[in-house]
Short mmCIF file of C-alpha atoms and ligand atoms in Angstrom, two decimals:
data_model
loop_
_atom_site.label_atom_id
_atom_site.label_comp_id
_atom_site.label_asym_id
_atom_site.label_seq_id
_atom_site.Cartn_x
_atom_site.Cartn_y
_atom_site.Cartn_z
CA UNK J 1 -7.60 -2.75 22.00
CA UNK J 2 -7.69 -4.33 18.55
CA UNK J 3 -4.98 -3.25 15.93
CA UNK J 4 -5.98 -0.81 13.29
CA UNK J 5 -4.95 -0.67 9.68
CA UNK J 6 -5.57 1.76 6.79
CA UNK J 7 -5.68 0.18 3.42
CA UNK J 8 -5.40 2.56 0.47
CA UNK J 9 -6.96 1.12 -2.75
CA UNK J 10 -9.01 -1.61 -1.22
CA UNK J 11 -11.88 -2.34 -3.62
CA UNK J 12 -10.27 -5.10 -5.66
CA UNK J 13 -7.20 -7.23 -6.23
CA UNK J 14 -4.54 -7.21 -3.52
CA UNK J 15 -6.05 -4.41 -1.62
CA UNK J 16 -9.31 -6.35 -1.17
CA UNK J 17 -7.26 -9.29 -0.22
CA UNK J 18 -5.62 -7.31 2.54
CA UNK J 19 -9.09 -6.28 3.88
CA UNK J 20 -10.35 -9.79 3.93
CA UNK J 21 -7.18 -11.12 5.60
CA UNK J 22 -6.93 -8.51 8.33
CA UNK J 23 -10.61 -8.86 9.04
CA UNK J 24 -10.06 -12.48 9.67
CA UNK J 25 -7.42 -11.51 12.24
CA UNK J 26 -10.00 -9.13 13.90
CA UNK J 27 -8.10 -5.84 13.04
CA UNK J 28 -10.10 -2.51 12.90
CA UNK J 29 -10.05 -1.80 9.23
CA UNK J 30 -10.22 1.66 7.55
CA UNK J 31 -10.33 0.96 3.70
CA UNK J 32 -10.35 3.50 0.84
CA UNK J 33 -11.78 3.26 -2.55
CA UNK J 34 -12.37 5.59 -5.57
CA UNK J 35 -16.00 6.83 -6.05
CA UNK J 36 -16.01 5.32 -9.49
CA UNK J 37 -14.78 1.97 -8.29
CA UNK J 38 -16.91 -1.10 -8.74
CA UNK J 39 -16.69 -2.72 -5.27
CA UNK J 40 -19.53 -4.79 -4.45
CA UNK J 41 -17.38 -7.20 -2.37
CA UNK J 42 -15.90 -4.42 -0.33
CA UNK J 43 -19.29 -2.57 0.04
CA UNK J 44 -20.77 -5.92 1.36
CA UNK J 45 -18.27 -5.55 4.37
CA UNK J 46 -19.50 -2.04 5.24
CA UNK J 47 -21.06 -3.20 8.49
CA UNK J 48 -17.64 -4.46 9.63
CA UNK J 49 -15.21 -1.98 8.33
CA UNK J 50 -15.00 1.83 7.61
CA UNK J 51 -15.06 2.65 3.96
CA UNK J 52 -13.83 6.04 2.77
CA UNK J 53 -13.79 7.60 -0.81
CA UNK J 54 -10.30 8.37 -1.90
CA UNK J 55 -8.71 9.02 -5.38
CA UNK J 56 -5.08 9.31 -4.30
CA UNK J 57 -4.76 12.25 -6.74
CA UNK J 58 -7.53 14.24 -4.87
CA UNK J 59 -6.23 16.62 -2.19
CA UNK J 60 -9.98 17.45 -1.26
CA UNK J 61 -10.76 13.79 -0.63
CA UNK J 62 -7.53 13.30 1.22
CA UNK J 63 -8.53 16.20 3.56
CA UNK J 64 -11.97 14.66 4.07
CA UNK J 65 -10.30 11.29 4.93
CA UNK J 66 -8.09 12.99 7.50
CA UNK J 67 -11.14 14.81 8.97
CA UNK J 68 -13.02 11.55 9.32
CA UNK J 69 -10.26 9.51 10.79
CA UNK J 70 -9.59 12.42 13.21
CA UNK J 71 -7.08 11.40 15.81
CA UNK J 72 -7.50 7.57 15.53
CA UNK J 73 -4.22 5.76 16.04
CA UNK J 74 -3.08 3.89 12.91
CA UNK J 75 -0.91 0.87 13.74
CA UNK J 76 -0.35 -0.03 10.12
CA UNK J 77 -0.69 1.93 6.80
CA UNK J 78 -0.75 -0.21 3.66
CA UNK J 79 -0.50 1.75 0.45
CA UNK J 80 -1.68 -0.62 -2.14
CA UNK J 81 -3.20 1.66 -4.83
CA UNK J 82 -1.39 1.64 -8.09
CA UNK J 83 -1.88 1.69 -11.83
CA UNK J 84 -0.34 -0.02 -14.84
CA UNK J 85 -1.03 3.29 -16.53
CA UNK J 86 -2.93 2.26 -19.60
CA UNK J 87 -4.68 5.23 -21.14
CA UNK J 88 -3.19 7.69 -18.55
CA UNK J 89 -0.70 10.45 -19.15
CA UNK J 90 2.80 10.12 -17.76
CA UNK J 91 2.40 12.79 -15.13
CA UNK J 92 -0.80 10.97 -13.87
CA UNK J 93 1.07 7.62 -13.43
CA UNK J 94 3.87 9.25 -11.68
CA UNK J 95 1.42 11.05 -9.51
CA UNK J 96 -0.51 7.86 -8.53
CA UNK J 97 2.39 5.38 -8.32
CA UNK J 98 5.49 7.46 -7.36
CA UNK J 99 4.20 10.35 -5.39
CA UNK J 100 0.84 9.49 -3.70
CA UNK J 101 2.26 6.79 -1.45
CA UNK J 102 4.65 9.24 0.22
CA UNK J 103 2.00 11.93 0.30
CA UNK J 104 -0.52 9.61 1.97
CA UNK J 105 1.90 8.50 4.65
CA UNK J 106 2.89 12.01 5.39
CA UNK J 107 -0.76 12.99 5.61
CA UNK J 108 -1.63 10.25 7.98
CA UNK J 109 1.73 10.56 10.04
CA UNK J 110 -0.06 12.15 13.10
CA UNK J 111 -2.24 9.05 13.30
CA UNK J 112 0.63 6.60 12.72
CA UNK J 113 2.63 8.43 15.44
CA UNK J 114 -0.20 7.83 17.95
CA UNK J 115 0.15 4.10 17.63
CA UNK J 116 2.48 1.81 19.40
CA UNK J 117 3.65 -0.21 16.47
CA UNK J 118 3.88 2.57 13.79
CA UNK J 119 4.30 0.59 10.58
CA UNK J 120 3.99 1.57 6.95
CA UNK J 121 3.98 -0.88 4.01
CA UNK J 122 4.03 0.36 0.32
CA UNK J 123 3.47 -1.87 -2.61
CA UNK J 124 5.93 -1.36 -5.34
CA UNK J 125 7.07 -3.80 -8.02
CA UNK J 126 10.12 -5.75 -9.02
CA UNK J 127 9.73 -3.76 -12.28
CA UNK J 128 10.93 -0.66 -10.32
CA UNK J 129 14.24 -2.44 -9.38
CA UNK J 130 17.25 -1.37 -11.32
CA UNK J 131 18.94 -4.66 -10.43
CA UNK J 132 17.78 -8.19 -9.59
CA UNK J 133 14.54 -7.92 -11.51
CA UNK J 134 13.28 -7.04 -14.96
CA UNK J 135 14.71 -3.69 -16.14
CA UNK J 136 12.40 -0.89 -15.22
CA UNK J 137 11.07 -0.60 -18.67
CA UNK J 138 7.91 1.30 -19.63
CA UNK J 139 6.05 3.98 -17.74
CA UNK J 140 5.02 1.43 -15.03
CA UNK J 141 8.53 0.41 -14.33
CA UNK J 142 9.71 3.91 -14.49
CA UNK J 143 7.13 5.12 -12.00
CA UNK J 144 7.80 2.31 -9.56
CA UNK J 145 11.44 3.10 -9.86
CA UNK J 146 10.70 6.68 -8.84
CA UNK J 147 8.63 5.37 -6.03
CA UNK J 148 11.59 3.24 -4.74
CA UNK J 149 13.77 6.34 -4.99
CA UNK J 150 11.26 8.62 -3.21
CA UNK J 151 10.89 6.04 -0.47
CA UNK J 152 14.62 5.79 0.10
CA UNK J 153 14.84 9.51 0.21
CA UNK J 154 12.10 10.03 2.89
CA UNK J 155 12.51 6.81 4.90
CA UNK J 156 15.22 7.94 7.26
CA UNK J 157 13.12 10.87 8.32
CA UNK J 158 10.22 8.48 9.06
CA UNK J 159 12.53 6.20 10.99
CA UNK J 160 13.82 9.05 13.11
CA UNK J 161 10.20 9.36 14.34
CA UNK J 162 10.09 5.65 15.24
CA UNK J 163 8.23 4.43 12.12
CA UNK J 164 9.00 1.14 10.62
CA UNK J 165 8.44 1.46 6.82
CA UNK J 166 9.14 -1.11 4.10
CA UNK J 167 8.40 -1.75 0.40
CA UNK J 168 6.97 -4.90 -1.05
CA UNK J 169 7.10 -6.61 -4.39
CA UNK J 170 3.84 -8.69 -3.96
CA UNK J 171 4.82 -11.30 -6.60
CA UNK J 172 3.16 -11.77 -9.86
CA UNK J 173 -0.36 -12.01 -8.57
CA UNK J 174 -3.68 -13.03 -10.31
CA UNK J 175 -5.54 -9.77 -10.26
CA UNK J 176 -6.86 -7.45 -12.91
CA UNK J 177 -3.33 -6.01 -13.18
CA UNK J 178 -1.47 -9.34 -12.91
CA UNK J 179 -3.81 -11.15 -15.31
CA UNK J 180 -5.11 -14.79 -15.21
CA UNK J 181 -1.74 -16.32 -16.05
CA UNK J 182 -0.12 -15.13 -12.81
CA UNK J 183 1.04 -17.94 -10.71
CA UNK J 184 0.40 -16.45 -7.29
CA UNK J 185 -2.99 -16.03 -5.60
CA UNK J 186 -4.03 -12.86 -3.90
CA UNK J 187 -4.49 -14.95 -0.67
CA UNK J 188 -0.94 -16.34 -0.71
CA UNK J 189 0.59 -12.97 -1.55
CA UNK J 190 -1.29 -11.17 1.24
CA UNK J 191 -0.68 -13.81 3.76
CA UNK J 192 2.97 -13.77 2.96
CA UNK J 193 3.22 -9.99 3.36
CA UNK J 194 1.21 -9.91 6.56
CA UNK J 195 3.57 -12.40 8.14
CA UNK J 196 6.54 -10.23 7.18
CA UNK J 197 4.80 -7.14 8.52
CA UNK J 198 3.92 -8.87 11.77
CA UNK J 199 7.67 -9.55 12.33
CA UNK J 200 9.00 -6.12 11.40
CA UNK J 201 11.00 -4.15 13.89
CA UNK J 202 12.56 -0.66 13.48
CA UNK J 203 15.78 -2.36 12.41
CA UNK J 204 14.01 -3.60 9.23
CA UNK J 205 12.93 -0.10 8.20
CA UNK J 206 13.99 0.90 4.73
CA UNK J 207 14.13 -2.70 3.42
CA UNK J 208 12.51 -3.89 0.06
CA UNK J 209 10.94 -7.25 0.62
CA UNK J 210 9.35 -9.92 -1.65
CA UNK J 211 5.92 -11.27 -0.47
CA UNK J 212 7.86 -14.24 0.83
CA UNK J 213 10.02 -12.13 3.12
CA UNK J 214 13.20 -12.30 1.01
CA UNK J 215 15.19 -9.05 0.52
CA UNK J 216 14.58 -7.78 -3.04
CA UNK J 217 17.60 -6.12 -4.66
CA UNK J 218 17.21 -2.52 -5.49
N1 NAP R 1 -0.79 -7.98 -9.59
C1 NAP R 1 0.65 -8.08 -9.67
O1 NAP R 1 1.19 -9.00 -10.30
C2 NAP R 1 1.52 -6.99 -9.20
C3 NAP R 1 2.88 -7.13 -9.34
C4 NAP R 1 3.71 -6.17 -8.85
C5 NAP R 1 3.21 -5.08 -8.06
N2 NAP R 1 1.73 -4.91 -8.00
C6 NAP R 1 1.35 -3.68 -7.15
O2 NAP R 1 0.38 -4.11 -6.27
C7 NAP R 1 -0.48 -3.16 -5.95
C8 NAP R 1 -1.97 -3.74 -6.20
O3 NAP R 1 -2.06 -4.28 -7.44
P1 NAP R 1 -3.23 -5.22 -8.04
O4 NAP R 1 -2.63 -6.33 -8.80
O5 NAP R 1 -4.29 -5.50 -6.94
O6 NAP R 1 -3.88 -4.13 -9.08
P2 NAP R 1 -5.37 -3.92 -9.58
O7 NAP R 1 -6.13 -5.10 -9.46
O8 NAP R 1 -5.18 -3.21 -10.78
O9 NAP R 1 -5.93 -2.93 -8.44
C9 NAP R 1 -5.41 -1.53 -8.41
C10 NAP R 1 -6.09 -0.90 -7.21
O10 NAP R 1 -5.49 0.38 -7.03
C11 NAP R 1 -6.61 1.33 -7.15
N3 NAP R 1 -6.20 2.61 -7.75
C12 NAP R 1 -5.64 2.84 -8.98
N4 NAP R 1 -5.58 4.18 -9.17
C13 NAP R 1 -6.01 4.80 -8.13
C14 NAP R 1 -6.21 6.11 -7.76
N5 NAP R 1 -5.82 7.16 -8.52
N6 NAP R 1 -6.69 6.39 -6.52
C15 NAP R 1 -7.10 5.43 -5.68
N7 NAP R 1 -7.00 4.12 -6.06
C16 NAP R 1 -6.47 3.81 -7.14
C17 NAP R 1 -7.67 0.64 -7.98
O11 NAP R 1 -8.92 1.25 -7.72
P3 NAP R 1 -10.02 1.23 -8.95
O12 NAP R 1 -10.68 -0.08 -8.82
O13 NAP R 1 -10.85 2.46 -8.64
O14 NAP R 1 -9.33 1.33 -10.22
C18 NAP R 1 -7.53 -0.74 -7.33
O15 NAP R 1 -8.16 -0.84 -6.06
C19 NAP R 1 -0.20 -2.01 -7.04
O16 NAP R 1 0.45 -0.97 -6.50
C20 NAP R 1 0.66 -2.72 -8.06
O17 NAP R 1 1.45 -1.89 -8.83
C21 NAP R 1 0.95 -5.85 -8.45
#
């Protein structure tokens, strides 16, 4: 049976890159996007992948997603959705960047536990590292810093259930968030992260990786 991946926040940027890349490798793809998202590229793939509505702040949409996915085994959950926070209130940014990745993984835990490989990859940022990166300044850095702390608090519990979960800094990537000066393409970032994910074992759980597979300092 083909491997299955759930990609949260898949309509553009790195999330869309993951969709295209895993599709090329013939995975079964469950991709989410917000109702308001402009996503012609993702929608054009609707005959090949499952697309669900999900604003990560919406409990109602999360419960609909769960009811649609039912008891499908999920080999890999990629939580990609994130915001730089422009124009949002602090509590919204914390909710989206720091709380939702953990909430989503917990909500889909029964599906992840049904799979053989049981992997979770969450996109954070070097901006959330207290050491070895730019200081976590601004609301974005603070929210990713909280995400890293939340991940480190919950990861041992997930690991005790046989789940391998990791964080990624995807690099400075040319997306709407990264901007046009970013030196790394979506394709290179995604290909790098996929090859790290492919080789993960439970012994790697709890690590913070760069897109190239180096260990990122916390
Ligand atoms: N690009 C970089 O250089 C860089 C560097 C470090 C870390 N990252 C991280 O990598 C991830 C992807 O970044 P990106 O560059 O691809 O960003 P992007 O181009 O701004 O795309 C962000 C994605 O997250 C989704 N999203 C935002 N808020 C959401 C919400 N409330 N519910 C559901 N989806 C939501 C967006 O959906 P809409 O289209 O509906 O807004 C979009 O699909 C993020 O977590 C980001 O923090 C990126």
